[in-house]
Structures are given as structure tokens and as C-alpha cells.
Amino acid sequence: MTGPRDRSLTAIIVLCAGVLAVAVGMVMVITAGWLDSTPEPADLTVPACLSEDWVPDSGVCLWDARVQGNGQGTSFMRDAQGGVWHRDPQVKG
């Protein structure tokens, strides 16, 4: 037989479980909205130029002079509009 003390303990446990369920639900709603509004990161990879004079179909490539060619010179990037951006600020392109 259950007494008033057992019923009070049961009521407290049920109340705590309800509060916990509401709190977890609120956290899920808040974070779900935040995650939905966060854009995916953009893919910013640039293909390597096959040679210093090579221009790919996309027009975009990166020449890393440290590891390409003879390992000397200035690194640069070609953009889609035909511009050349040197990594060495002393070089005017």
C-alpha cells in the first residue's frame, strides 16, 4: 500500500522529468534553428597551374614557386578574369 509520502515522491519525480523534457526540447529547438541558418563552408580550393604559362579552361590556377618548376621565383594566382595576383607584394602584375 502506498502512503502519502510515496505519492509525493512520485509526483516530484514526474515533475522533474517534465521540466527536464521541456528544457531538452527548448535546447533542441534553439540549436536546430541555429544550425539551419548556418551556411555550409565554401570550397575554396584552387587547382595548381601545370606550368607558369598554362591557363586552364576555368582561368583559375595557383603557381607555387616553392614546389613547382625549379623551386625559385614568385608564386602567383590567375583569376577567372585573367588577372594575375603575385604572392610577393614587391612584384607588380
Short mmCIF file of C-alpha atoms in Angstrom, two decimals:
data_model
loop_
_atom_site.label_atom_id
_atom_site.label_comp_id
_atom_site.label_asym_id
_atom_site.label_seq_id
_atom_site.Cartn_x
_atom_site.Cartn_y
_atom_site.Cartn_z
CA MET A 1 0.00 0.00 0.00
CA THR A 2 1.31 3.41 -0.89
CA GLY A 3 1.20 6.19 1.55
CA PRO A 4 1.14 9.96 1.12
CA ARG A 5 4.94 10.06 1.26
CA ASP A 6 5.30 7.64 -1.69
CA ARG A 7 2.78 9.64 -3.74
CA SER A 8 4.63 12.89 -3.01
CA LEU A 9 7.94 11.35 -4.10
CA THR A 10 6.33 10.05 -7.29
CA ALA A 11 4.83 13.49 -8.01
CA ILE A 12 8.24 15.16 -7.53
CA ILE A 13 9.93 12.67 -9.87
CA VAL A 14 7.24 13.16 -12.54
CA LEU A 15 7.51 16.95 -12.20
CA CYS A 16 11.33 16.87 -12.53
CA ALA A 17 11.09 14.61 -15.58
CA GLY A 18 8.62 17.01 -17.19
CA VAL A 19 10.84 20.03 -16.53
CA LEU A 20 13.84 18.16 -17.94
CA ALA A 21 11.89 17.18 -21.07
CA VAL A 22 10.83 20.79 -21.66
CA ALA A 23 14.42 22.02 -21.18
CA VAL A 24 15.82 19.44 -23.62
CA GLY A 25 13.11 20.32 -26.14
CA MET A 26 13.93 24.03 -25.89
CA VAL A 27 17.64 23.37 -26.44
CA MET A 28 16.84 21.23 -29.49
CA VAL A 29 14.59 23.92 -30.99
CA ILE A 30 17.14 26.68 -30.37
CA THR A 31 20.10 24.75 -31.79
CA ALA A 32 18.10 23.39 -34.75
CA GLY A 33 17.24 26.93 -35.84
CA TRP A 34 20.86 28.00 -35.47
CA LEU A 35 22.18 25.02 -37.41
CA ASP A 36 19.68 25.58 -40.22
CA SER A 37 20.75 29.21 -40.59
CA THR A 38 24.49 28.41 -40.67
CA PRO A 39 25.68 28.10 -44.28
CA GLU A 40 27.94 25.30 -45.44
CA PRO A 41 31.58 26.33 -45.83
CA ALA A 42 32.56 27.21 -49.39
CA ASP A 43 35.10 25.10 -51.25
CA LEU A 44 37.99 27.48 -51.85
CA THR A 45 40.46 25.04 -53.37
CA VAL A 46 42.34 26.38 -56.38
CA PRO A 47 43.90 23.91 -58.84
CA ALA A 48 47.64 24.10 -59.42
CA CYS A 49 48.86 25.60 -62.69
CA LEU A 50 50.59 22.91 -64.78
CA SER A 51 53.25 25.42 -65.84
CA GLU A 52 53.92 29.12 -65.41
CA ASP A 53 52.34 29.86 -68.81
CA TRP A 54 49.41 27.41 -68.64
CA VAL A 55 45.88 28.81 -68.32
CA PRO A 56 43.14 26.26 -67.51
CA ASP A 57 39.64 26.40 -69.03
CA SER A 58 38.31 27.97 -65.82
CA GLY A 59 41.09 30.56 -65.94
CA VAL A 60 41.83 29.96 -62.25
CA CYS A 61 45.02 28.29 -61.04
CA LEU A 62 47.79 28.68 -58.49
CA TRP A 63 51.53 28.56 -59.21
CA ASP A 64 53.51 27.77 -56.04
CA ALA A 65 57.08 28.67 -56.96
CA ARG A 66 58.48 26.95 -53.84
CA VAL A 67 57.44 23.48 -55.03
CA GLN A 68 56.79 23.86 -58.78
CA GLY A 69 59.26 24.45 -61.59
CA ASN A 70 62.83 24.92 -60.38
CA GLY A 71 61.74 25.88 -56.85
CA GLN A 72 62.62 29.55 -57.36
CA GLY A 73 60.69 32.61 -58.42
CA THR A 74 57.43 34.17 -57.36
CA SER A 75 54.19 32.37 -56.57
CA PHE A 76 51.01 33.71 -58.16
CA MET A 77 47.35 33.00 -58.76
CA ARG A 78 45.43 33.53 -62.00
CA ASP A 79 41.80 34.60 -61.57
CA ALA A 80 38.84 33.91 -63.85
CA GLN A 81 39.05 37.40 -65.38
CA GLY A 82 42.66 36.87 -66.49
CA GLY A 83 44.23 38.82 -63.63
CA VAL A 84 47.45 37.64 -62.03
CA TRP A 85 47.93 38.05 -58.29
CA HIS A 86 51.52 37.68 -57.08
CA ARG A 87 52.16 36.49 -53.54
CA ASP A 88 55.22 38.75 -53.34
CA PRO A 89 53.95 42.32 -52.80
CA GLN A 90 57.11 43.68 -54.49
CA VAL A 91 56.08 42.19 -57.85
CA LYS A 92 53.63 44.23 -59.92
CA GLY A 93 51.41 42.07 -62.14
#
